[in-house]
Coordinates of C-alpha atoms and ligand atoms in Angstrom, one line a residue:
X276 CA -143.0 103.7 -45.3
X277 CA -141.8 103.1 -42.1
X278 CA -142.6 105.6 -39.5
X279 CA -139.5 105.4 -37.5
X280 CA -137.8 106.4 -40.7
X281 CA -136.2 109.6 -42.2
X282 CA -136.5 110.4 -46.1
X283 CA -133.6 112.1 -47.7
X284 CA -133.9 114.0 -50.9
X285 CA -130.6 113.9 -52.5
X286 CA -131.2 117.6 -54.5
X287 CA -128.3 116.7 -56.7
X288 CA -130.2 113.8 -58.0
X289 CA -133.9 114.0 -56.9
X290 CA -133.9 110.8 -55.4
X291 CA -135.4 109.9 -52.1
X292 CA -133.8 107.4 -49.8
X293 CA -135.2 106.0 -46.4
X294 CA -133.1 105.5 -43.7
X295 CA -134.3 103.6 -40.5
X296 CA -134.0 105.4 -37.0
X297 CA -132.9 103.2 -34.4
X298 CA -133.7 103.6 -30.2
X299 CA -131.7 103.0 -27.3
X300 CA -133.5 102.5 -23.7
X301 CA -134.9 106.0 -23.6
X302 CA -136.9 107.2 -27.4
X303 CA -136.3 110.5 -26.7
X304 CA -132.7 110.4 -25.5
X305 CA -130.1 108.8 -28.1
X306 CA -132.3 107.9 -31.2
X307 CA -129.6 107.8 -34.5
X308 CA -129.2 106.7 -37.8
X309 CA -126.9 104.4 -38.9
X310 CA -124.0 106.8 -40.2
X311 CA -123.2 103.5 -43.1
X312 CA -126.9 104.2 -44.2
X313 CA -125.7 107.6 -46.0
X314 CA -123.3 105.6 -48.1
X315 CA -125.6 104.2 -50.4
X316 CA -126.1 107.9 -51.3
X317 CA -124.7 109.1 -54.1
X318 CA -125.0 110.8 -57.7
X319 CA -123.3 108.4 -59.1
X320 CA -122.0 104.6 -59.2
X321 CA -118.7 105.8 -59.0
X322 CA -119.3 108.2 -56.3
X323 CA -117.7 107.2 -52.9
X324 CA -121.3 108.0 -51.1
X325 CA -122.3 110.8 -48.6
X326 CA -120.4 110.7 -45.1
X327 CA -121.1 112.8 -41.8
X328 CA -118.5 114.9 -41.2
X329 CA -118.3 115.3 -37.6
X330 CA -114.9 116.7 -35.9
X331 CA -114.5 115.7 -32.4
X332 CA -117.6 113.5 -32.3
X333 CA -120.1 116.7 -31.3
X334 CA -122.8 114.4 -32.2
X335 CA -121.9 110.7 -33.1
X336 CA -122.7 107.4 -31.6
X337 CA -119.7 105.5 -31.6
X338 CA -121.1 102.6 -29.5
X339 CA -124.3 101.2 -28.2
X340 CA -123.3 100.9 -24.6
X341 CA -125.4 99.4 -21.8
X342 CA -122.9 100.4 -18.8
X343 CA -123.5 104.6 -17.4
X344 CA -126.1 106.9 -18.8
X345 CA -125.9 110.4 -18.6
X346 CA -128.9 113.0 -19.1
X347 CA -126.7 116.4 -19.7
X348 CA -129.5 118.2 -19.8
X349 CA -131.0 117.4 -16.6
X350 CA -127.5 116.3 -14.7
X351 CA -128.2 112.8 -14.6
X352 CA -126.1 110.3 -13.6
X353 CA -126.6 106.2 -13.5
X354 CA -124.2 103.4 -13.9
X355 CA -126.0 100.4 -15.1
X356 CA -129.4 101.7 -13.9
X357 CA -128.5 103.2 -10.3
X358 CA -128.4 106.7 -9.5
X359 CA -124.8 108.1 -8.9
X360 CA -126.3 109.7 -5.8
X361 CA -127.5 106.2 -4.1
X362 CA -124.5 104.6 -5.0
X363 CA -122.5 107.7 -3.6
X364 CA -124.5 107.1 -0.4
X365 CA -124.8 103.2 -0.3
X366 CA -122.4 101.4 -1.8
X367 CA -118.4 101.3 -2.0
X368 CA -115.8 101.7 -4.7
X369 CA -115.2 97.9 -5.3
X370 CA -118.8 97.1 -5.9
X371 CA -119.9 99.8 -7.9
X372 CA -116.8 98.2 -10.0
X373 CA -118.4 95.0 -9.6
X374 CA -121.3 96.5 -11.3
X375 CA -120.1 98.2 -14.1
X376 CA -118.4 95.4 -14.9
X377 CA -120.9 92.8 -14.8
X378 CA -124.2 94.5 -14.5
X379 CA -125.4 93.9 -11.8
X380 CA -124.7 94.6 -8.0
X381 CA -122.7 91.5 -6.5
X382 CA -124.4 88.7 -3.9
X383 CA -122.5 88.5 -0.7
X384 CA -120.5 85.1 -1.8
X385 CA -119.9 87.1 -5.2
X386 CA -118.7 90.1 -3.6
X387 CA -116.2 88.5 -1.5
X388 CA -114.4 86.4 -4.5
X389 CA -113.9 89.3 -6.1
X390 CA -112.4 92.0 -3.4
X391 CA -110.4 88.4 -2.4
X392 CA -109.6 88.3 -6.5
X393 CA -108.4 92.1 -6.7
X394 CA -106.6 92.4 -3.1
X395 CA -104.6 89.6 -3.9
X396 CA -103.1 91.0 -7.3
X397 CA -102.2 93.7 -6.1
X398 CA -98.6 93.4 -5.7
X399 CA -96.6 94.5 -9.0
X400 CA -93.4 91.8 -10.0
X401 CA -90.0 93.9 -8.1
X402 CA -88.6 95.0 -11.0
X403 CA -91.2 97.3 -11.8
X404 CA -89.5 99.1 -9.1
X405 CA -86.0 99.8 -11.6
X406 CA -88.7 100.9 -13.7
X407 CA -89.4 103.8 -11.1
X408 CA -86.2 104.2 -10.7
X409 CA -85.6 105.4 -14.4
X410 CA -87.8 108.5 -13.7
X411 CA -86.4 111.8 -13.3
X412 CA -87.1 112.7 -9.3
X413 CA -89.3 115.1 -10.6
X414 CA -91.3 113.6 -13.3
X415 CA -95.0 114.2 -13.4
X416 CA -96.7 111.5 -11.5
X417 CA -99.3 110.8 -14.2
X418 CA -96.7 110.0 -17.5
X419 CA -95.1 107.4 -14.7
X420 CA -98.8 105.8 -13.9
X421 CA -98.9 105.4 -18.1
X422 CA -95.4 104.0 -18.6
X423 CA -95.8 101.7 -15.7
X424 CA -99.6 100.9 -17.0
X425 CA -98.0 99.6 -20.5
X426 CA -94.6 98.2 -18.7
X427 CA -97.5 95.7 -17.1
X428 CA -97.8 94.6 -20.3
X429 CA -94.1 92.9 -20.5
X430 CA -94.6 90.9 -17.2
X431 CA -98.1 89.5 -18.8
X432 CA -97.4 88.8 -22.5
X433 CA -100.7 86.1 -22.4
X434 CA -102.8 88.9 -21.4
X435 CA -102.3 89.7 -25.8
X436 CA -105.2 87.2 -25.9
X437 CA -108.1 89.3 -25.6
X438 CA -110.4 87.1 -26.7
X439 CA -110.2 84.5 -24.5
X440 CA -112.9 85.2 -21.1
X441 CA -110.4 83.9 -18.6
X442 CA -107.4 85.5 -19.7
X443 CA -109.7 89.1 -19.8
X444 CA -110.5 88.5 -16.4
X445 CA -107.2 87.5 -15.0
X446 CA -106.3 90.7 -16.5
X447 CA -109.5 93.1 -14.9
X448 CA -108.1 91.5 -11.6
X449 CA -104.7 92.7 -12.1
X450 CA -105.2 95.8 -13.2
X451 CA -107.8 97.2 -10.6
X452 CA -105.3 95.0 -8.5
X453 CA -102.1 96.9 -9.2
X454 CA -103.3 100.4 -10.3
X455 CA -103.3 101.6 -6.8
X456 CA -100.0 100.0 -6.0
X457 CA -98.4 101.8 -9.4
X458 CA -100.3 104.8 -8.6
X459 CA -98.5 105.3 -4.9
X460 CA -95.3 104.2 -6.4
X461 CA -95.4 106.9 -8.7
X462 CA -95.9 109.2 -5.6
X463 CA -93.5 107.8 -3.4
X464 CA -91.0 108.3 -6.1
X465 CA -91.4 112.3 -6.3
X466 CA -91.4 112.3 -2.3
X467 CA -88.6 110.6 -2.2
X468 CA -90.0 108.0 -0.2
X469 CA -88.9 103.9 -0.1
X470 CA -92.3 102.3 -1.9
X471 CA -94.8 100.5 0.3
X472 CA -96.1 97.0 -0.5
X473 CA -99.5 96.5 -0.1
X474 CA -101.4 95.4 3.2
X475 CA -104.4 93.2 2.4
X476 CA -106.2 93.3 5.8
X477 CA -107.1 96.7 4.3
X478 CA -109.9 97.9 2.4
X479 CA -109.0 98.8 -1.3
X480 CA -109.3 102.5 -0.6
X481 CA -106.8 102.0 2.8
X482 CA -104.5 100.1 1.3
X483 CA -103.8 102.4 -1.2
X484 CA -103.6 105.3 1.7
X485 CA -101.3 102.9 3.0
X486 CA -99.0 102.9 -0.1
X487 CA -99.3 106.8 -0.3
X488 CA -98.3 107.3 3.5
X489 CA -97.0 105.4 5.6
X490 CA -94.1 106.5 7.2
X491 CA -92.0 104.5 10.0
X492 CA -95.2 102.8 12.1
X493 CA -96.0 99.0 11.9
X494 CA -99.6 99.5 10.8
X495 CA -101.1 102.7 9.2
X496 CA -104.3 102.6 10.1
X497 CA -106.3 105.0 7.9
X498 CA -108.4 107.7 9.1
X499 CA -112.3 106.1 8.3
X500 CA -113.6 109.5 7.3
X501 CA -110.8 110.0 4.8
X502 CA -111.1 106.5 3.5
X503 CA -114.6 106.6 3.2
X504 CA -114.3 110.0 1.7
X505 CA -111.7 108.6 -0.8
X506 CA -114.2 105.6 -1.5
X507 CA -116.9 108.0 -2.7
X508 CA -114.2 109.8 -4.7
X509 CA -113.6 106.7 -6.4
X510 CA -117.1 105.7 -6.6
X511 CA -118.1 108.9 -8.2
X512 CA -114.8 109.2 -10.7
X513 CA -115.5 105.3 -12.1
X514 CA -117.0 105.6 -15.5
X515 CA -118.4 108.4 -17.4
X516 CA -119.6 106.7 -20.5
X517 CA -117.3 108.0 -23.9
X518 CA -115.9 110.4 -22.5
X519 CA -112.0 111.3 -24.1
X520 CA -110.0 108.3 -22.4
X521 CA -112.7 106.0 -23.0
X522 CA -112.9 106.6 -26.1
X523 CA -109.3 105.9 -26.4
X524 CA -109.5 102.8 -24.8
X525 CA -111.6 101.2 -26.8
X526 CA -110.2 102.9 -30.0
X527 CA -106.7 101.5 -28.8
X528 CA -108.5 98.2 -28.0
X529 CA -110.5 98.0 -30.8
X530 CA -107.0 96.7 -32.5
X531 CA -106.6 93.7 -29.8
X532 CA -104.2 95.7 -28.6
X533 CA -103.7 93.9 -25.0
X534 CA -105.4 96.0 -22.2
X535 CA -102.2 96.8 -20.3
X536 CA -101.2 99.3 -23.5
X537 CA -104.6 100.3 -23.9
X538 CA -105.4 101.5 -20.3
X539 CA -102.2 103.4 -20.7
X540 CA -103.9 105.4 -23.6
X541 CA -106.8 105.8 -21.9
X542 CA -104.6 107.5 -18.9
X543 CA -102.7 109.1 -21.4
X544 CA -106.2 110.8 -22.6
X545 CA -106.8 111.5 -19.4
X546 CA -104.1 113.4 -18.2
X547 CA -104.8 116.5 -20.6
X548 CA -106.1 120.0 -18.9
X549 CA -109.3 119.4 -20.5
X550 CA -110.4 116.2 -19.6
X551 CA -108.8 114.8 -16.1
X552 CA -105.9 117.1 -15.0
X553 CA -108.3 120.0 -15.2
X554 CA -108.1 119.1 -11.5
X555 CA -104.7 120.4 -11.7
X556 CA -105.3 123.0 -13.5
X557 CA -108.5 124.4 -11.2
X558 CA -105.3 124.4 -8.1
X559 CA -103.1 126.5 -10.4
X560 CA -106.0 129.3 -11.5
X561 CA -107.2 129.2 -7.8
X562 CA -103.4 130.3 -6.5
X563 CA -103.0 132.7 -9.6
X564 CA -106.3 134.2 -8.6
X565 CA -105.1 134.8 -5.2
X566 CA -107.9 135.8 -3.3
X567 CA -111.6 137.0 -3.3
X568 CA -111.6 140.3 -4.3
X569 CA -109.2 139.4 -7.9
X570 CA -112.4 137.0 -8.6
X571 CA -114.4 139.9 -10.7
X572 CA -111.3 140.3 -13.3
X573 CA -110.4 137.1 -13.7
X574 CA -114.1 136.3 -14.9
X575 CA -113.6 139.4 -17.2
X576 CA -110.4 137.6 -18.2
X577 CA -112.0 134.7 -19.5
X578 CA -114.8 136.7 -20.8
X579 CA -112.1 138.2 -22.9
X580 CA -110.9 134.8 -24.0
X581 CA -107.6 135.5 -22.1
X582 CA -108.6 132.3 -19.5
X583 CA -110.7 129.4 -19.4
X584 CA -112.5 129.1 -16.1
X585 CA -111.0 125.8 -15.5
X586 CA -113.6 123.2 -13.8
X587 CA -116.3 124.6 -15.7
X588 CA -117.9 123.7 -18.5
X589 CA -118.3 119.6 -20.2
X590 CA -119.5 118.1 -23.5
X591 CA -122.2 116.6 -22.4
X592 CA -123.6 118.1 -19.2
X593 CA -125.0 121.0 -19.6
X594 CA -126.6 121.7 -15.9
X595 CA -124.8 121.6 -12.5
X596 CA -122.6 117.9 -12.5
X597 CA -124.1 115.9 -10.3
X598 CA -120.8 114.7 -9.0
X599 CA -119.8 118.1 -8.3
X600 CA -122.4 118.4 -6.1
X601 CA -121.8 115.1 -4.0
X602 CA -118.1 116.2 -3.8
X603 CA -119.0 120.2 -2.9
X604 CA -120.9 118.5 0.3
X605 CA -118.1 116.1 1.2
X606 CA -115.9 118.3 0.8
X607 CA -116.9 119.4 4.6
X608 CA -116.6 116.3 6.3
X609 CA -113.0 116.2 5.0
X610 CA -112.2 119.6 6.5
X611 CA -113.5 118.4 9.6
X612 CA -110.5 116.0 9.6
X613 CA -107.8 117.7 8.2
X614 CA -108.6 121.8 8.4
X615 CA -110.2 123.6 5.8
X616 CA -108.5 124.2 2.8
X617 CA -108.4 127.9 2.2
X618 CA -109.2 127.6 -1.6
X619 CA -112.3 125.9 -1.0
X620 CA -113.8 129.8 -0.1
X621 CA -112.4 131.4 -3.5
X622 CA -113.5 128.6 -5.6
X623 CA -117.3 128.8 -4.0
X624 CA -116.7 132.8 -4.7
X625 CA -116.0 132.1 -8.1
X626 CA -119.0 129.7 -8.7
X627 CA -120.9 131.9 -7.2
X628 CA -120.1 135.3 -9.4
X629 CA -119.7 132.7 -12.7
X630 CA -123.4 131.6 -12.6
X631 CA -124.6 134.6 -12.5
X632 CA -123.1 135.8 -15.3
X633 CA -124.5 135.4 -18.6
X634 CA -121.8 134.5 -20.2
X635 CA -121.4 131.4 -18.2
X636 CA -125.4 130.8 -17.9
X637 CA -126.1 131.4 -21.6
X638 CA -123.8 128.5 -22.2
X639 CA -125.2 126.4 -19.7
X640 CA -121.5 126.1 -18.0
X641 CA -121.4 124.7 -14.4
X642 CA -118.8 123.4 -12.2
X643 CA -117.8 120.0 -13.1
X644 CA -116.3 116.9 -11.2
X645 CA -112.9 118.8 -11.5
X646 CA -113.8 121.9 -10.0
X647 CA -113.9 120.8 -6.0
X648 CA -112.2 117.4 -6.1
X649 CA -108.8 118.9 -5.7
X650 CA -109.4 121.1 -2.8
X651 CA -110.0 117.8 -1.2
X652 CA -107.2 115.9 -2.3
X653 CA -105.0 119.3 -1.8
X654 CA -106.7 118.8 2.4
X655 CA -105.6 115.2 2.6
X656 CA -102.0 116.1 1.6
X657 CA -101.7 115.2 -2.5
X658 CA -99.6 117.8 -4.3
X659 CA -101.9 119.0 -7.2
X660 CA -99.7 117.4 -10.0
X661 CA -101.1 114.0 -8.4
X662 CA -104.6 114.4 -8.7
X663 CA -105.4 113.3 -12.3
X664 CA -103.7 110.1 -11.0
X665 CA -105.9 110.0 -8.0
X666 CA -108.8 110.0 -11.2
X667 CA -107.4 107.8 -12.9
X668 CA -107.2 104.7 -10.4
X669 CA -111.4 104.5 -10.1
X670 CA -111.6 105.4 -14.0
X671 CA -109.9 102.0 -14.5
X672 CA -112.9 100.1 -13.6
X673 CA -115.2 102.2 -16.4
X674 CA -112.1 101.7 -19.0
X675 CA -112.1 97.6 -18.1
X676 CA -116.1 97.6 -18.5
X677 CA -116.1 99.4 -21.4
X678 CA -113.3 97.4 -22.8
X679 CA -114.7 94.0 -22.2
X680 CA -118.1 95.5 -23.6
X681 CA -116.0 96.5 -27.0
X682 CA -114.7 93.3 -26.7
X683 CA -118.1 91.5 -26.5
X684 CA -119.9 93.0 -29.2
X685 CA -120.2 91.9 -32.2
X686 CA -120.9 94.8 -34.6
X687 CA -117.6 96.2 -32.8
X688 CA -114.7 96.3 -35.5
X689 CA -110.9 98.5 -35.3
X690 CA -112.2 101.9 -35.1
X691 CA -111.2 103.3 -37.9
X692 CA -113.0 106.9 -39.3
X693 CA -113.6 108.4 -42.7
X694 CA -112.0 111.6 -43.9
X695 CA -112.8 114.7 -45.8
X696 CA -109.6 114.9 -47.7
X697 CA -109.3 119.0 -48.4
X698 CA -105.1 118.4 -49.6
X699 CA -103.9 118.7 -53.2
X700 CA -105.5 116.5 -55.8
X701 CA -102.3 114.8 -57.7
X702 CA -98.9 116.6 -58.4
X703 CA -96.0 115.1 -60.2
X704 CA -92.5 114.7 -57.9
X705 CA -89.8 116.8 -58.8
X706 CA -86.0 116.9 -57.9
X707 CA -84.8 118.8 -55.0
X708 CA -82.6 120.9 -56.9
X709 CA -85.7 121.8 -58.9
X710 CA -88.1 122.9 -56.3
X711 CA -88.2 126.6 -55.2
X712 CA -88.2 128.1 -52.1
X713 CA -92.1 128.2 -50.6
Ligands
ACO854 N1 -114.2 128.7 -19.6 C1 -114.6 129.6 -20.4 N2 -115.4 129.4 -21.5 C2 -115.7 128.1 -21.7 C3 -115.4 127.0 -20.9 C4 -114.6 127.4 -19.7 N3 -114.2 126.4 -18.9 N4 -115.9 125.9 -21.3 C5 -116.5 126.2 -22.5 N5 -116.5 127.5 -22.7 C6 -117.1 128.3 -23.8 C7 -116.4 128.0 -25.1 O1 -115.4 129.0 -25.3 C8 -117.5 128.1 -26.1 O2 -117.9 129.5 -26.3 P1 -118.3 130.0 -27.7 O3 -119.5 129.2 -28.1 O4 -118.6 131.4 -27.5 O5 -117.2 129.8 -28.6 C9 -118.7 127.5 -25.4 O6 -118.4 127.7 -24.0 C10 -118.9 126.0 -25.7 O7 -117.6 125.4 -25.3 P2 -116.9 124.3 -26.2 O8 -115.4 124.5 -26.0 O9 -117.4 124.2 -27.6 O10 -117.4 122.9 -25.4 P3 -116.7 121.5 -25.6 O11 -117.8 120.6 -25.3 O12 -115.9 121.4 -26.8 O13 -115.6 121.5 -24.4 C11 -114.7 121.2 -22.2 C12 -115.9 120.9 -23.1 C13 -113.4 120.8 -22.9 C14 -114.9 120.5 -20.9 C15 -114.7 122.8 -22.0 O14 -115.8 123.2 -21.3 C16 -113.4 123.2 -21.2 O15 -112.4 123.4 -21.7 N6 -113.6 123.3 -19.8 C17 -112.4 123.6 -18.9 C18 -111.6 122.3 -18.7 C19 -112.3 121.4 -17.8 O16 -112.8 121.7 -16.7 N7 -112.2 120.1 -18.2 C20 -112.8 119.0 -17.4 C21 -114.0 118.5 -18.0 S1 -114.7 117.1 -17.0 C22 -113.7 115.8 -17.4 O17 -113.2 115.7 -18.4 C23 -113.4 114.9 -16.3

């Protein structure tokens, strides 16, 4: 018998199966069993065989992935190998996209095709801009970045064939391309403001400042601290292995869906107060809190279960985020710019008081990525209902990588789970005017 193995007794039955365990890069971190394995379980020949039942994935592989890792435990973070921290500190948004999606970090000839490649498909076609024009003037900014993310889709009706390479890569240029461009026109529109075409002399991060702000000058020229502050953002929001949108990226995907419609699921994933617009939602508790001293009951509060202690808290981390961390420390080189952002006090008050509580450190909850990153967005001048899209323009480079990655591998097939049916067995129909009243 094999030792990498695990032997099942089936009680009902007696009989003793072996199931092979299988290793990623690490043997202690992400060894599994095929869940298929447990089908050939069963008492009988009829029976179906044994499935895991596991609601919201607490503990399923869905994917062997070679892109981020993440050690919860610890707060590790590493796409394709780095550390998030160097690449926070040494690289810039662009390349770290470079790397995700091709796995390694970009020569110099390399690295200037492809911010050549992206800057130049960045304009969307001008009717996306009757699109805009559709929205209420004060529709959420984030359901206009997923319309506008699947309207793509109607301008590019090749990109449907997914599994041709140089019609995928056309498309990973056009999205990372014209997400920043869709994402300030879904800004301009709630401030009223005429849209902004891109400006390619600028880096990816200022040209999409650009889009976002400039007013009536022949050049914006963006601030370098805020740019380079926004470039780490981006850096440090671009993949996060399967988390909720990925997921639904490559579940949407997984149909050959064409990736236009399925980065518009994957946004639509993100918005959601508990996965990306948490960043939102950490602005709103801050105001309702109010100030300092209203700290101590709103902890009671959500010790009560009457709040959640938004920003805190993750499926898989369960030690202080490392990107929270990075963004807590950039956090002051933005106020250095644009003024400190009064919140920024009340939300270190609340960290503070939440870890040491044991109700937070029993359940190893700690401030994630959400918790400081709208404080600075809220200093550079974003309203908080634009933040999640401020996530969602870096996460398109994890969604792409992990797409094409789905797309790659061959054991990959439309996701489709199992079911523990629990409804009524069989029941013969009867006429309406036969049914009672239930
Ligand atoms: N405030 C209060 N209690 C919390 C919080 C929180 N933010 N997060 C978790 N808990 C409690 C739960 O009530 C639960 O307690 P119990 O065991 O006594 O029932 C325990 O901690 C475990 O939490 P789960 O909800 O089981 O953890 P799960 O992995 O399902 O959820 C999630 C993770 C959704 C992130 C959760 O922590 C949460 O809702 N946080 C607030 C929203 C947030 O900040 N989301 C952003 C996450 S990062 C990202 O997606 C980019």
């Amino acid at each position: 018998m094999a030792s990498d193995s695990l032997s099942i007794t089936d009680n009902r039955t007696g009989k003793t199966y072996e199931v092979p365990i299988k290793y990623g890069t690490f043997p202690l971190y992400g060894a599994s069993i095929r869940g298929a394995d447990l089908k050939n379980i069963k008492v009988s020949e009829e029976d179906f065989g044994l499935m895991s039942f596991d609601p919201s994935f607490l503990n399923s592989a869905s994917c062997q992935s070679a892109i981020t890792f993440i050690d919860g435990e610890r707060g590790i973070l590493r796409y394709r190998g780095y550390p998030i921290e160097q690449l926070a500190e040494q690289s810039n948004y662009l390349e770290v996209a470079y790397l995700l999606l091709h796995g390694a970090l970009p020569n110099k000839a390399q690295y200037d095709a492809w911010v050549h490649d992206i800057t130049y498909h960045t304009i969307v076609h001008e009717n996306m801009k009757e699109v805009f024009h559709g929205f209420h003037y004060d529709a959420h900014p984030m359901p206009m970045l997923i319309s506008t993310l699947a309207a793509l889709s109607t301008f590019y009706p090749a990109s449907r064939n997914v599994m041709d390479e140089g019609v995928r890569m056309l498309q990973i240029y056009r999205l990372l391309g014209k997400v920043i461009t869709l994402a300030a026109m879904a800004y301009r529109h709630t401030q009223g403001l005429p849209y902004v075409m891109p400006d390619n002399d600028l880096s990816y991060v200022g040209n999409f400042m650009n889009m976002l702000w400039r007013k009536a000058e022949c050049r914006y020229n963006p601030n370098p601290v805020l740019e380079r502050a926004l470039d780490v953002l981006f850096i440090l929001h671009a993949d996060h292995e399967q988390n909720c949108s990925t997921n639904a990226m490559r579940v949407v995907a997984s149909s050959q869906s064409d990736p236009y419609c399925s980065a518009a699921a994957a946004a639509a994933a993100l918005y959601g107060p508990l996965h990306g617009g948490a960043n939102e939602a950490v602005l709103t508790m801050l105001r309702q809190i109010g100030s300092k001293d209203k700290v101590p009951q709103f902890i009671k509060d959500v010790k009560d279960r009457k709040a959640l202690l938004m920003g805190f808290g993750h499926r898989v981390y369960k030690n202080y985020d490392p990107r929270a961390k990075v963004i807590k420390r950039l956090a002051d080189e933005v106020f250095d710019v644009t003024g400190k952002n009064p919140l920024i006090e009340l939300a270190v008050e609340l960290e503070r008081i939440a870890l040491q509580d044991d109700f937070f450190v029993s359940r190893k909850l700690f401030p994630n990525v959400d918790f400081y990153s709208g404080i600075i967005y809220e200093a550079m001048g974003m309203p908080s209902e634009y933040f999640t899209v401020v996530f969602a323009v870096p996460r398109m480079a994890g969604w792409l990588a992990q797409w094409q990655e789905m797309i790659l591998d061959t054991e990959q097939k439309i996701a489709r789970p199992r079911q523990v049916y629990t409804g009524v067995a069989i029941r013969d129909y009867e006429p309406i005017e036969k049914r009672s009243a239930k």
